[in-house]
Amino acid sequence: VVNGEPHVNEDTAERVRAHRIAVYWSLRDLGQHAHLHPNHIAKIERQGVGPSLTVAGKIARAFKVRLGELLDP
């Protein structure tokens, strides 16, 4: 936990970004599919904030992948 937020490692941030780019989605597109604000997703991708399990689950569901595909080291 960094500054009260779960810490996201480089791999998780890169996996979120890689999945988003693979489906040709903008931050706004992912935000709409995951019901999250695009700025929050941008912070995750920049490793500024780690996703809670709830947020990671929303992102995984948007991509139709297992949660572990985003979080597993």
Short mmCIF file of N, CA, C and O in Angstrom, two decimals:
data_model
loop_
_atom_site.label_atom_id
_atom_site.label_comp_id
_atom_site.label_asym_id
_atom_site.label_seq_id
_atom_site.Cartn_x
_atom_site.Cartn_y
_atom_site.Cartn_z
N VAL A 1 0.86 -1.19 0.00
CA VAL A 1 0.00 0.00 0.00
C VAL A 1 0.89 1.23 0.00
O VAL A 1 1.78 1.35 0.82
N VAL A 2 0.65 2.11 -0.94
CA VAL A 2 1.41 3.35 -1.06
C VAL A 2 0.43 4.51 -1.00
O VAL A 2 -0.53 4.56 -1.77
N ASN A 3 0.64 5.43 -0.06
CA ASN A 3 -0.26 6.57 0.11
C ASN A 3 -1.72 6.16 0.24
O ASN A 3 -2.61 6.77 -0.34
N GLY A 4 -1.96 5.07 0.97
CA GLY A 4 -3.32 4.62 1.19
C GLY A 4 -3.96 3.86 0.04
O GLY A 4 -5.10 3.46 0.11
N GLU A 5 -3.22 3.66 -1.05
CA GLU A 5 -3.74 2.94 -2.22
C GLU A 5 -2.95 1.65 -2.41
O GLU A 5 -1.77 1.61 -2.15
N PRO A 6 -3.62 0.58 -2.86
CA PRO A 6 -2.87 -0.64 -3.15
C PRO A 6 -1.82 -0.35 -4.20
O PRO A 6 -2.08 0.40 -5.14
N HIS A 7 -0.63 -0.90 -4.03
CA HIS A 7 0.45 -0.66 -4.99
C HIS A 7 0.30 -1.62 -6.16
O HIS A 7 0.04 -2.80 -6.00
N VAL A 8 0.46 -1.11 -7.35
CA VAL A 8 0.40 -1.95 -8.55
C VAL A 8 1.82 -2.11 -9.07
O VAL A 8 2.59 -1.17 -9.10
N ASN A 9 2.15 -3.34 -9.41
CA ASN A 9 3.50 -3.52 -9.94
C ASN A 9 3.50 -3.25 -11.44
O ASN A 9 2.47 -3.13 -12.08
N GLU A 10 4.71 -3.15 -11.95
CA GLU A 10 4.91 -2.84 -13.37
C GLU A 10 4.21 -3.85 -14.28
O GLU A 10 3.62 -3.48 -15.29
N ASP A 11 4.26 -5.13 -13.91
CA ASP A 11 3.66 -6.17 -14.74
C ASP A 11 2.15 -6.01 -14.85
O ASP A 11 1.58 -6.14 -15.92
N THR A 12 1.50 -5.74 -13.72
CA THR A 12 0.05 -5.56 -13.74
C THR A 12 -0.32 -4.37 -14.60
O THR A 12 -1.23 -4.44 -15.44
N ALA A 13 0.36 -3.27 -14.42
CA ALA A 13 0.09 -2.06 -15.21
C ALA A 13 0.27 -2.35 -16.70
O ALA A 13 -0.56 -1.95 -17.52
N GLU A 14 1.33 -3.05 -17.04
CA GLU A 14 1.60 -3.35 -18.45
C GLU A 14 0.56 -4.31 -19.01
O GLU A 14 0.15 -4.18 -20.17
N ARG A 15 0.11 -5.28 -18.20
CA ARG A 15 -0.91 -6.22 -18.69
C ARG A 15 -2.22 -5.51 -18.98
O ARG A 15 -2.88 -5.80 -19.98
N VAL A 16 -2.62 -4.58 -18.09
CA VAL A 16 -3.85 -3.83 -18.34
C VAL A 16 -3.71 -3.05 -19.65
O VAL A 16 -4.58 -3.11 -20.52
N ARG A 17 -2.60 -2.36 -19.80
CA ARG A 17 -2.39 -1.56 -21.02
C ARG A 17 -2.31 -2.46 -22.25
O ARG A 17 -2.90 -2.14 -23.30
N ALA A 18 -1.62 -3.58 -22.16
CA ALA A 18 -1.48 -4.48 -23.31
C ALA A 18 -2.84 -5.04 -23.73
O ALA A 18 -3.13 -5.12 -24.93
N HIS A 19 -3.67 -5.43 -22.76
CA HIS A 19 -5.01 -5.93 -23.10
C HIS A 19 -5.83 -4.83 -23.77
O HIS A 19 -6.53 -5.08 -24.75
N ARG A 20 -5.73 -3.62 -23.24
CA ARG A 20 -6.50 -2.51 -23.80
C ARG A 20 -6.08 -2.23 -25.25
O ARG A 20 -6.93 -2.07 -26.14
N ILE A 21 -4.80 -2.21 -25.49
CA ILE A 21 -4.29 -1.94 -26.83
C ILE A 21 -4.62 -3.08 -27.79
O ILE A 21 -4.95 -2.85 -28.95
N ALA A 22 -4.59 -4.32 -27.28
CA ALA A 22 -4.88 -5.49 -28.13
C ALA A 22 -6.30 -5.46 -28.68
O ALA A 22 -6.55 -5.98 -29.78
N VAL A 23 -7.22 -4.85 -27.93
CA VAL A 23 -8.60 -4.77 -28.42
C VAL A 23 -8.91 -3.39 -29.03
O VAL A 23 -10.07 -3.08 -29.29
N TYR A 24 -7.86 -2.59 -29.22
CA TYR A 24 -7.99 -1.27 -29.86
C TYR A 24 -8.94 -0.34 -29.10
O TYR A 24 -9.72 0.39 -29.70
N TRP A 25 -8.87 -0.39 -27.75
CA TRP A 25 -9.70 0.48 -26.93
C TRP A 25 -8.90 1.67 -26.44
O TRP A 25 -7.73 1.54 -26.07
N SER A 26 -9.54 2.79 -26.38
CA SER A 26 -8.96 3.97 -25.72
C SER A 26 -9.21 3.81 -24.22
O SER A 26 -9.93 2.89 -23.79
N LEU A 27 -8.64 4.70 -23.44
CA LEU A 27 -8.93 4.70 -22.01
C LEU A 27 -10.43 4.89 -21.78
O LEU A 27 -11.02 4.26 -20.90
N ARG A 28 -11.02 5.74 -22.58
CA ARG A 28 -12.46 6.00 -22.46
C ARG A 28 -13.27 4.74 -22.77
O ARG A 28 -14.25 4.43 -22.09
N ASP A 29 -12.86 4.00 -23.81
CA ASP A 29 -13.56 2.75 -24.16
C ASP A 29 -13.52 1.77 -23.00
O ASP A 29 -14.55 1.19 -22.62
N LEU A 30 -12.32 1.56 -22.44
CA LEU A 30 -12.21 0.64 -21.32
C LEU A 30 -13.03 1.14 -20.14
O LEU A 30 -13.71 0.36 -19.48
N GLY A 31 -12.99 2.43 -19.91
CA GLY A 31 -13.79 3.00 -18.83
C GLY A 31 -15.27 2.70 -19.00
O GLY A 31 -15.96 2.34 -18.03
N GLN A 32 -15.76 2.82 -20.21
CA GLN A 32 -17.18 2.52 -20.47
C GLN A 32 -17.49 1.05 -20.25
O GLN A 32 -18.50 0.70 -19.65
N HIS A 33 -16.62 0.17 -20.73
CA HIS A 33 -16.84 -1.27 -20.59
C HIS A 33 -16.71 -1.74 -19.14
O HIS A 33 -17.40 -2.67 -18.73
N ALA A 34 -15.81 -1.12 -18.39
CA ALA A 34 -15.55 -1.53 -17.01
C ALA A 34 -16.31 -0.68 -15.99
O ALA A 34 -16.23 -0.95 -14.80
N HIS A 35 -17.02 0.34 -16.47
CA HIS A 35 -17.75 1.25 -15.57
C HIS A 35 -16.80 1.94 -14.60
O HIS A 35 -17.05 2.01 -13.40
N LEU A 36 -15.69 2.45 -15.16
CA LEU A 36 -14.68 3.17 -14.39
C LEU A 36 -14.34 4.47 -15.12
O LEU A 36 -14.49 4.56 -16.33
N HIS A 37 -13.85 5.43 -14.37
CA HIS A 37 -13.43 6.69 -15.00
C HIS A 37 -12.12 6.47 -15.74
O HIS A 37 -11.20 5.82 -15.22
N PRO A 38 -12.00 6.98 -16.95
CA PRO A 38 -10.75 6.82 -17.72
C PRO A 38 -9.51 7.31 -16.98
O PRO A 38 -8.43 6.73 -17.13
N ASN A 39 -9.64 8.36 -16.17
CA ASN A 39 -8.48 8.85 -15.42
C ASN A 39 -7.99 7.82 -14.42
O ASN A 39 -6.79 7.72 -14.16
N HIS A 40 -8.90 7.06 -13.84
CA HIS A 40 -8.51 6.02 -12.89
C HIS A 40 -7.71 4.92 -13.61
O HIS A 40 -6.69 4.45 -13.11
N ILE A 41 -8.16 4.55 -14.78
CA ILE A 41 -7.45 3.54 -15.57
C ILE A 41 -6.08 4.06 -15.96
O ILE A 41 -5.09 3.32 -15.90
N ALA A 42 -6.00 5.32 -16.34
CA ALA A 42 -4.70 5.91 -16.70
C ALA A 42 -3.74 5.85 -15.52
O ALA A 42 -2.55 5.54 -15.69
N LYS A 43 -4.23 6.12 -14.31
CA LYS A 43 -3.37 6.05 -13.12
C LYS A 43 -2.88 4.63 -12.89
O LYS A 43 -1.73 4.41 -12.50
N ILE A 44 -3.73 3.65 -13.12
CA ILE A 44 -3.33 2.25 -12.97
C ILE A 44 -2.23 1.93 -13.98
O ILE A 44 -1.21 1.34 -13.63
N GLU A 45 -2.44 2.32 -15.22
CA GLU A 45 -1.45 2.03 -16.27
C GLU A 45 -0.12 2.73 -16.03
O GLU A 45 0.92 2.24 -16.42
N ARG A 46 -0.15 3.88 -15.38
CA ARG A 46 1.09 4.62 -15.07
C ARG A 46 1.67 4.19 -13.73
O ARG A 46 2.65 4.77 -13.27
N GLN A 47 1.04 3.21 -13.10
CA GLN A 47 1.45 2.69 -11.80
C GLN A 47 1.28 3.72 -10.69
O GLN A 47 1.92 3.64 -9.65
N GLY A 48 0.41 4.69 -10.91
CA GLY A 48 0.16 5.70 -9.89
C GLY A 48 -0.78 5.22 -8.81
O GLY A 48 -0.76 5.72 -7.69
N VAL A 49 -1.59 4.24 -9.14
CA VAL A 49 -2.54 3.68 -8.18
C VAL A 49 -2.75 2.22 -8.54
O VAL A 49 -2.80 1.86 -9.71
N GLY A 50 -2.84 1.39 -7.53
CA GLY A 50 -3.10 -0.02 -7.76
C GLY A 50 -4.59 -0.28 -7.75
O GLY A 50 -5.33 0.36 -7.02
N PRO A 51 -5.05 -1.19 -8.59
CA PRO A 51 -6.48 -1.48 -8.61
C PRO A 51 -6.87 -2.31 -7.39
O PRO A 51 -6.16 -3.23 -7.00
N SER A 52 -7.98 -1.96 -6.78
CA SER A 52 -8.54 -2.82 -5.74
C SER A 52 -8.99 -4.11 -6.44
O SER A 52 -9.07 -4.16 -7.68
N LEU A 53 -9.32 -5.11 -5.68
CA LEU A 53 -9.82 -6.35 -6.30
C LEU A 53 -11.11 -6.08 -7.06
O LEU A 53 -11.34 -6.66 -8.12
N THR A 54 -11.93 -5.19 -6.54
CA THR A 54 -13.18 -4.85 -7.22
C THR A 54 -12.89 -4.21 -8.57
O THR A 54 -13.49 -4.59 -9.59
N VAL A 55 -12.00 -3.25 -8.59
CA VAL A 55 -11.65 -2.56 -9.84
C VAL A 55 -10.96 -3.53 -10.81
O VAL A 55 -11.29 -3.56 -12.00
N ALA A 56 -10.04 -4.34 -10.30
CA ALA A 56 -9.36 -5.32 -11.16
C ALA A 56 -10.37 -6.29 -11.75
O ALA A 56 -10.28 -6.67 -12.92
N GLY A 57 -11.36 -6.67 -10.95
CA GLY A 57 -12.41 -7.56 -11.44
C GLY A 57 -13.23 -6.93 -12.55
O GLY A 57 -13.57 -7.58 -13.54
N LYS A 58 -13.53 -5.64 -12.41
CA LYS A 58 -14.28 -4.93 -13.45
C LYS A 58 -13.48 -4.88 -14.75
O LYS A 58 -14.03 -5.05 -15.84
N ILE A 59 -12.18 -4.63 -14.62
CA ILE A 59 -11.32 -4.57 -15.80
C ILE A 59 -11.23 -5.95 -16.45
O ILE A 59 -11.35 -6.08 -17.67
N ALA A 60 -11.04 -6.98 -15.65
CA ALA A 60 -10.96 -8.35 -16.18
C ALA A 60 -12.26 -8.73 -16.90
O ALA A 60 -12.23 -9.30 -17.99
N ARG A 61 -13.40 -8.40 -16.29
CA ARG A 61 -14.68 -8.71 -16.94
C ARG A 61 -14.83 -7.95 -18.25
O ARG A 61 -15.35 -8.49 -19.23
N ALA A 62 -14.38 -6.71 -18.30
CA ALA A 62 -14.46 -5.93 -19.54
C ALA A 62 -13.66 -6.60 -20.65
O ALA A 62 -14.10 -6.62 -21.80
N PHE A 63 -12.51 -7.17 -20.28
CA PHE A 63 -11.67 -7.86 -21.26
C PHE A 63 -12.08 -9.32 -21.48
O PHE A 63 -11.52 -10.00 -22.33
N LYS A 64 -12.99 -9.81 -20.63
CA LYS A 64 -13.43 -11.21 -20.67
C LYS A 64 -12.25 -12.16 -20.44
O LYS A 64 -12.05 -13.14 -21.17
N VAL A 65 -11.45 -11.82 -19.41
CA VAL A 65 -10.32 -12.67 -19.02
C VAL A 65 -10.43 -12.97 -17.52
O VAL A 65 -11.16 -12.30 -16.80
N ARG A 66 -9.68 -13.98 -17.08
CA ARG A 66 -9.62 -14.28 -15.65
C ARG A 66 -8.88 -13.16 -14.93
O ARG A 66 -7.95 -12.56 -15.49
N LEU A 67 -9.28 -12.91 -13.71
CA LEU A 67 -8.63 -11.90 -12.90
C LEU A 67 -7.13 -12.17 -12.80
O LEU A 67 -6.30 -11.26 -12.87
N GLY A 68 -6.77 -13.43 -12.68
CA GLY A 68 -5.36 -13.81 -12.58
C GLY A 68 -4.53 -13.40 -13.78
O GLY A 68 -3.33 -13.18 -13.66
N GLU A 69 -5.15 -13.28 -14.94
CA GLU A 69 -4.41 -12.86 -16.13
C GLU A 69 -3.89 -11.43 -15.98
O GLU A 69 -2.90 -11.05 -16.61
N LEU A 70 -4.56 -10.64 -15.16
CA LEU A 70 -4.12 -9.27 -14.94
C LEU A 70 -3.18 -9.16 -13.74
O LEU A 70 -2.28 -8.34 -13.73
N LEU A 71 -3.41 -10.00 -12.72
CA LEU A 71 -2.71 -9.83 -11.46
C LEU A 71 -1.56 -10.79 -11.21
O LEU A 71 -0.67 -10.49 -10.44
N ASP A 72 -1.61 -11.98 -11.80
CA ASP A 72 -0.56 -12.99 -11.51
C ASP A 72 0.80 -12.49 -11.96
O ASP A 72 0.95 -11.95 -13.05
N PRO A 73 1.80 -12.71 -11.10
CA PRO A 73 3.17 -12.31 -11.48
C PRO A 73 3.72 -13.16 -12.61
O PRO A 73 3.27 -14.19 -12.92
#
